[in-house]
Coordinates of C-alpha atoms and ligand atoms in Angstrom, one line a residue:
X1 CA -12.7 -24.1 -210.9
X2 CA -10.7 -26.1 -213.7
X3 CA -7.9 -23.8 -215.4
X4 CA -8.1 -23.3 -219.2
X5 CA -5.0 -26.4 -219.0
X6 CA -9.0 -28.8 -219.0
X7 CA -10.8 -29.3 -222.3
X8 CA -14.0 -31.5 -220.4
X9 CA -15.8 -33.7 -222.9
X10 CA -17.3 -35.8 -220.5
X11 CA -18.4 -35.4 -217.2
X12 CA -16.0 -38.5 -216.0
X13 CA -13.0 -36.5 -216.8
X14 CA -14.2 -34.0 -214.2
X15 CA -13.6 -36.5 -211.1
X16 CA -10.1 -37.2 -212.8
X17 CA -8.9 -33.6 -213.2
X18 CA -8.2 -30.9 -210.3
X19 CA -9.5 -27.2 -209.5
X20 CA -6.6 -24.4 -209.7
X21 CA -4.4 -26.9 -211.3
X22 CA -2.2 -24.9 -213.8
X23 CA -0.1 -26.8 -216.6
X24 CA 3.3 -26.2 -215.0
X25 CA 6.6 -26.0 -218.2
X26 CA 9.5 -27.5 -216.4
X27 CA 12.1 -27.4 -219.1
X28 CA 12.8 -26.6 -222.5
X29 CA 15.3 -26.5 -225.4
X30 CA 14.6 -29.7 -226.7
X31 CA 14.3 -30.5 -230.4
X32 CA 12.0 -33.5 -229.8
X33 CA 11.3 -34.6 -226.4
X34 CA 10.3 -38.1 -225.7
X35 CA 10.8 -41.5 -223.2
X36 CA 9.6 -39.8 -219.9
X37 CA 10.6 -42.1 -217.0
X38 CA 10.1 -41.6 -213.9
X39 CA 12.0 -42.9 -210.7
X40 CA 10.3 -42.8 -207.5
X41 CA 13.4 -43.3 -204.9
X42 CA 15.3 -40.4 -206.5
X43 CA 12.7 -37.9 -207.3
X44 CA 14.1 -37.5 -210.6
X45 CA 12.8 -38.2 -214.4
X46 CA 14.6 -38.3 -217.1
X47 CA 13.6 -38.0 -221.2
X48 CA 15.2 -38.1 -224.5
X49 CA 15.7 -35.5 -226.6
X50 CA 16.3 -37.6 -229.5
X51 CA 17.6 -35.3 -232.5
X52 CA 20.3 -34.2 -229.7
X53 CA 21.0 -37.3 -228.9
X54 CA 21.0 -36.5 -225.2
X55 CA 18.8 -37.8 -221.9
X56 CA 17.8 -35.1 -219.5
X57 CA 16.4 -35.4 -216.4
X58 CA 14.6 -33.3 -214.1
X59 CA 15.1 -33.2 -210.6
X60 CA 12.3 -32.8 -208.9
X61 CA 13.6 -31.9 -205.3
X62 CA 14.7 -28.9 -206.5
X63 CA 13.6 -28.1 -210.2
X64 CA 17.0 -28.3 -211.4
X65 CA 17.4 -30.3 -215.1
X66 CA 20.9 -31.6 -216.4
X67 CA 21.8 -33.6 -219.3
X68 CA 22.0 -37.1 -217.7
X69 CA 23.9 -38.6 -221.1
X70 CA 25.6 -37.4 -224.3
X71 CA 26.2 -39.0 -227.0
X72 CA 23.2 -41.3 -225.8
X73 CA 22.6 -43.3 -229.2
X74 CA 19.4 -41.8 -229.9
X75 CA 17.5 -43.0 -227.2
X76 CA 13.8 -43.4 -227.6
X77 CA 11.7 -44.4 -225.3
X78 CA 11.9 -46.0 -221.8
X79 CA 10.8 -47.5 -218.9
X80 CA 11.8 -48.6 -215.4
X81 CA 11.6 -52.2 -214.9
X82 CA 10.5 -54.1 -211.7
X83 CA 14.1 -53.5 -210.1
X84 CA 13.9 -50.4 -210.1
X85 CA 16.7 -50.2 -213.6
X86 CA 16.2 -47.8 -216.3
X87 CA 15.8 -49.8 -219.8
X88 CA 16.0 -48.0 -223.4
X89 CA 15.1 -48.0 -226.7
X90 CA 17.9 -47.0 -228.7
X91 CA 17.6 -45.5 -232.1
X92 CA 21.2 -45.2 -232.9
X93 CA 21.8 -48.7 -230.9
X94 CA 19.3 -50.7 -232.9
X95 CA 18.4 -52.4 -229.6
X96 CA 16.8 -52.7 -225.9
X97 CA 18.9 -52.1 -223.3
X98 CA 19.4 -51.7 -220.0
X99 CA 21.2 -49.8 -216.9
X100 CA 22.5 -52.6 -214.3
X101 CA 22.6 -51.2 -210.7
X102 CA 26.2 -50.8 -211.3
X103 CA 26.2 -48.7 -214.2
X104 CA 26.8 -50.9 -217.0
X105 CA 24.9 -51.5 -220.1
X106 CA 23.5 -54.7 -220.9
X107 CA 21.9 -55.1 -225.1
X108 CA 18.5 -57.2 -224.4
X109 CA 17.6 -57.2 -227.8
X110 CA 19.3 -56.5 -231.2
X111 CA 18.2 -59.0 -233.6
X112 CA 15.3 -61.1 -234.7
X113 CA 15.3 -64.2 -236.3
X114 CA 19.4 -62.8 -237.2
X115 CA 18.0 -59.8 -238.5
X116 CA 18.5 -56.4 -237.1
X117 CA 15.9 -54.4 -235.5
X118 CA 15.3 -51.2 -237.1
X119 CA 14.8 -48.9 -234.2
X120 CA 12.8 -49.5 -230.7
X121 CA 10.8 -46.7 -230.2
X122 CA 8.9 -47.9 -226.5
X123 CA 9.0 -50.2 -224.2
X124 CA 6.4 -51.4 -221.4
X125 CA 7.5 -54.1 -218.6
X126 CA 4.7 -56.7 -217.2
X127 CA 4.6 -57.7 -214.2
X128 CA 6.0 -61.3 -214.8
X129 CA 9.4 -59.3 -215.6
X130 CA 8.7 -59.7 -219.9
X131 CA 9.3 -56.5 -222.0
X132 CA 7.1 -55.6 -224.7
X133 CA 8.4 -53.1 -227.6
X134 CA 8.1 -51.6 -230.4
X135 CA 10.1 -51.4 -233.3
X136 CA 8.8 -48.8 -236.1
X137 CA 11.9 -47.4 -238.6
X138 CA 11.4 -44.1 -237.0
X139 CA 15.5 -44.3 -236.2
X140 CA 16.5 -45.9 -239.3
X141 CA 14.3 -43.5 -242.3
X142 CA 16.8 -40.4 -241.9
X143 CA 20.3 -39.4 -240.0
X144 CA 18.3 -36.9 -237.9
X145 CA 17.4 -39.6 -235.1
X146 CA 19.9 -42.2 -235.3
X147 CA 21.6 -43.7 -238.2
X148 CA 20.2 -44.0 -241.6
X149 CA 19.7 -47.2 -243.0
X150 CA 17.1 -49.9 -244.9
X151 CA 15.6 -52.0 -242.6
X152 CA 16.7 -55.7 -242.4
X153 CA 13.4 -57.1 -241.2
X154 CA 11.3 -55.7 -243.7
X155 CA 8.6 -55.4 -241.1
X156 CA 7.6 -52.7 -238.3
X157 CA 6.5 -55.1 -235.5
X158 CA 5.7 -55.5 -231.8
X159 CA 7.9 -58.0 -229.9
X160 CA 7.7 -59.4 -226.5
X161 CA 11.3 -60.3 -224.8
X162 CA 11.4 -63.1 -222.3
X163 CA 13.6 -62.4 -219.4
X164 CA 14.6 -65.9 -218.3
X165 CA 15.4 -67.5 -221.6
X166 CA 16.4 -64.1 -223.9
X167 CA 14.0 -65.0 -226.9
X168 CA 12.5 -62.3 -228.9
X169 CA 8.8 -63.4 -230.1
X170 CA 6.6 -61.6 -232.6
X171 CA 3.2 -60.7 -231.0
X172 CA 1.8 -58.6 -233.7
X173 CA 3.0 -58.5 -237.0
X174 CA 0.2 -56.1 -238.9
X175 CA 1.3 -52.7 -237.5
X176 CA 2.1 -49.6 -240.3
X177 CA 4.4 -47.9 -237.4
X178 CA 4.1 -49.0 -234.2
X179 CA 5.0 -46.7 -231.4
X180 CA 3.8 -45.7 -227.9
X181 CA 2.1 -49.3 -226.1
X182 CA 0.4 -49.5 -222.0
X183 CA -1.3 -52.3 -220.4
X184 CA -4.3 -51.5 -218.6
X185 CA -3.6 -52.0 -215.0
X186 CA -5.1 -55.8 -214.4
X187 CA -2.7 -56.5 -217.7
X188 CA -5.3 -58.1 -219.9
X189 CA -5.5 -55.4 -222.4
X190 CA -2.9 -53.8 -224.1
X191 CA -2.8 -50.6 -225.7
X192 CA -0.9 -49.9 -228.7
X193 CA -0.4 -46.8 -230.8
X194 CA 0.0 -46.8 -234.8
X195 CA 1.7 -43.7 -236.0
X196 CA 1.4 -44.9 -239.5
X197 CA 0.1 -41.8 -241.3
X198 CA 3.6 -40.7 -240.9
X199 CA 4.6 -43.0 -244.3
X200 CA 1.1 -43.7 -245.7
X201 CA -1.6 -41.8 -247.2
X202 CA -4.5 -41.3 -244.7
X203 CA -2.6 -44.3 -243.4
X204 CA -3.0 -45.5 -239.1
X205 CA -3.6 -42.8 -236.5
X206 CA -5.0 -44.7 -233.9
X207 CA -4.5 -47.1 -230.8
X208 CA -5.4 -50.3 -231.2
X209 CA -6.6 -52.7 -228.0
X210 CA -5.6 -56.3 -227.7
X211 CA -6.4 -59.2 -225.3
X212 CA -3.8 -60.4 -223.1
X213 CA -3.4 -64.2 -222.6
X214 CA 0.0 -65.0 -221.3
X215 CA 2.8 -64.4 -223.9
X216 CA 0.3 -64.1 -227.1
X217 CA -2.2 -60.7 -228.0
X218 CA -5.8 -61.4 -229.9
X219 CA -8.2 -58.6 -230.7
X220 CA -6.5 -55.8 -231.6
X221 CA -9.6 -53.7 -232.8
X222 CA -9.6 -49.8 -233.2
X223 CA -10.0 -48.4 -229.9
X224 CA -9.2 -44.4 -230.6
X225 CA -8.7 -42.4 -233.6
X226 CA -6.7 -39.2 -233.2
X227 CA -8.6 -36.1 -234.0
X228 CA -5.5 -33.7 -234.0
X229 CA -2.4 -35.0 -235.1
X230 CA -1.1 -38.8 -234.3
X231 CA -1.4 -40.9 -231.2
X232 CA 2.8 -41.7 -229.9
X233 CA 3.1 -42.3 -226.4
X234 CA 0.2 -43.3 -223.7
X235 CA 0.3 -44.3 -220.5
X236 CA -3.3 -45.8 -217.8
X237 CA -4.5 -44.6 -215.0
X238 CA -5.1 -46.6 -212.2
X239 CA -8.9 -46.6 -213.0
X240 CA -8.3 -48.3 -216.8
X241 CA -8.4 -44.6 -218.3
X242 CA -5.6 -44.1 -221.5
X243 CA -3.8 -40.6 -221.5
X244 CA -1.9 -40.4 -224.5
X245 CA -0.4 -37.7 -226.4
X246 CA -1.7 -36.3 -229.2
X247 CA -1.3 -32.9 -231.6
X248 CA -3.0 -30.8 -229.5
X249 CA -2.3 -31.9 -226.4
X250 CA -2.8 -34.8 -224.1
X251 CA -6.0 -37.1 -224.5
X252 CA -8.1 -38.8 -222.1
X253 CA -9.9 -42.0 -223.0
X254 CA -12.4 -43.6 -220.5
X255 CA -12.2 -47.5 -221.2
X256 CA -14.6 -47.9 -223.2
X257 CA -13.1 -45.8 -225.4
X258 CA -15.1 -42.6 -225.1
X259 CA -12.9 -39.4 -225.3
X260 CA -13.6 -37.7 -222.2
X261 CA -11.3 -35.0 -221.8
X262 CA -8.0 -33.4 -222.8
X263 CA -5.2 -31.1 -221.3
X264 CA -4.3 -28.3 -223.8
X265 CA -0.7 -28.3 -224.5
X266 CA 0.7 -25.8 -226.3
X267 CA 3.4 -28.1 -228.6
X268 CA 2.8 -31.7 -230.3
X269 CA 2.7 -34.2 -227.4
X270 CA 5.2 -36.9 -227.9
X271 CA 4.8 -39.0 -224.8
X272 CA 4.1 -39.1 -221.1
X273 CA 4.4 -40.4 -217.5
X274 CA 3.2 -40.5 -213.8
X275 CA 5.6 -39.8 -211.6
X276 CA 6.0 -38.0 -208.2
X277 CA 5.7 -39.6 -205.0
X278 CA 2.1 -40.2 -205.3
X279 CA 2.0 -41.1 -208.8
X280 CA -0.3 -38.7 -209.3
X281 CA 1.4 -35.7 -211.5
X282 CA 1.4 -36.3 -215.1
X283 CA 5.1 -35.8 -217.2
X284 CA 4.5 -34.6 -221.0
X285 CA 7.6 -34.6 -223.7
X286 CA 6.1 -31.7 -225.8
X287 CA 8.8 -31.2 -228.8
X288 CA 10.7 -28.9 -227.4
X289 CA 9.8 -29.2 -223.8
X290 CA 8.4 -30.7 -220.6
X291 CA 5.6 -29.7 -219.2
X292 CA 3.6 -31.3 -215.6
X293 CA 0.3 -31.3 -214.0
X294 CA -1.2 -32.6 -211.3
X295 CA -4.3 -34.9 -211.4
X296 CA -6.5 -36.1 -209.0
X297 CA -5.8 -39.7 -210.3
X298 CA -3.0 -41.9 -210.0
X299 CA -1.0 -43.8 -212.7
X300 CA -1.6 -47.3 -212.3
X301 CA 0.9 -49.0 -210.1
X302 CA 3.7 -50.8 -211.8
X303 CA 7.3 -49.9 -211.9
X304 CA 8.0 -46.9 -215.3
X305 CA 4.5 -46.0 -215.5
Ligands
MG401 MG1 7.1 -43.1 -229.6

């Protein structure tokens, strides 16, 4: 029997989702959780709790949760790239960065075109190492999460970041508010969200889909419209299905873009993440807290997902 956590709209859901699987809250006290990432060889997650200007993390040997960093420059979101290091979007920062194995910080990307960003707000590594982010003025429109200030770039827009060379390129330029982003698991589609009823009347609350060829995007259609509240972070399954956060919870979109099903949560969903040794439990930053459950399907595999 599915729990009352399962709102099936589609049979397909039904093979996705377990019986006498309860949505399990982990932690709370958060003002606005967000960036779940998970890491496999410690058992651990952390998330941002961005008005706070902290990281926590969650243990998951042992259900303890710490502040991992404070001050933490308004971190956003994150992800853990293919070695396994922990790399930020940084409100406060203006940047990408990321955690070297031995602790330091290294700024990936600050500035395009000698303009500075206005505030990362997620980040997704391919497999050929790249970064892909986004970089809406969440951070930069008030002094609750991060610093205020006008934004240099004039622009909200998605940029890839080569690893070898250090170049910051413009792969979609047409974005109100860009925010949470996922490539399906083969990588020829990505995912990304547009949280831009947040500044514009009846403005973008959707994720839009785009074809992957190399370092450039095409497409970029409408693939899902919120129905409650706005679209922020998302992360795919191993079968190509989108669960992404939404007002009421977290929704599930089969690939062709059919809402199948959604896990009730009681506070705005921000963002999520598979973690857990299997991959297979599902992290949700829910304003003030973080909640779990269990699935019967797998995140896909890559590194932060
Ligand atoms: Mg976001």
């Amino acid at each position: 029997m599915l729990t009352e956590a399962f709102d099936v709209r589609d049979e397909r859901f039904s093979s996705l989702v377990l019986g006498n699987v309860h949505l399990e809250k982990l932690a709370t006290g958060c003002r606005w959780a967000e960036g779940p990432a998970y890491f496999p060889a410690g058992r651990y997650l952390i998330w941002s709790d961005i008005p706070n200007n902290r990281l926590m993390r969650y243990d998951e040997t042992d259900g303890s949760v710490s502040v991992f960093q404070q001050p933490a420059n308004n971190q956003n979101g994150h992800t853990v790239d293919r070695e396994g290091r922990l790399v930020s979007c940084e409100h406060q920062g203006r940047c990408v960065s990321r955690i070297e194995h031995d602790g330091r910080r290294t700024v990936l990307a600050s500035h395009y075109e000698g303009k500075r960003l206005n505030s990362p707000n997620d980040v997704v590594v391919k497999s050929d190492g790249s970064l892909w982010f986004t970089d809406p003025t969440y951070g930069i429109d008030s002094e609750y999460e991060g610093d205020a200030a006008p934004s240099e770039i004039g622009a909200s827009n998605v940029y890839r970041l080569d690893p070898q060379t250090g170049q910051l390129a413009t792969v979609a330029t047409d974005f109100v508010k860009p925010n949470g982003l996922a490539f399906s698991p083969d990588e020829h589609l990505l995912y990304i969200a547009d949280t831009g009823a947040t500044h514009v009347k009846d403005g973008p609350r959707h994720i839009r889909r785009f074809t992957v060829t190399g370092d450039r995007l095409s497409g970029g259609e409408v693939f899902a419209t919120c129905d409650v509240g706005l679209f922020d972070g998302l992360r795919v399954d191993v079968a190509g299905n989108i669960w992404t956060s939404a007002g009421d919870g977290v929704h599930c979109y089969a690939p062709d873009g059919a809402l199948i099903g959604k896990i009730k949560v009681p506070e705005v969903v921000a963002n999520v993440c598979f973690g857990g040794p299997k991959r297979n439990r599902l992290f949700i930053c829910a304003t003030t807290s973080l909640y779990a459950v269990y699935l019967r399907v797998q995140g896909a595999l890559r590194p932060g997902t």
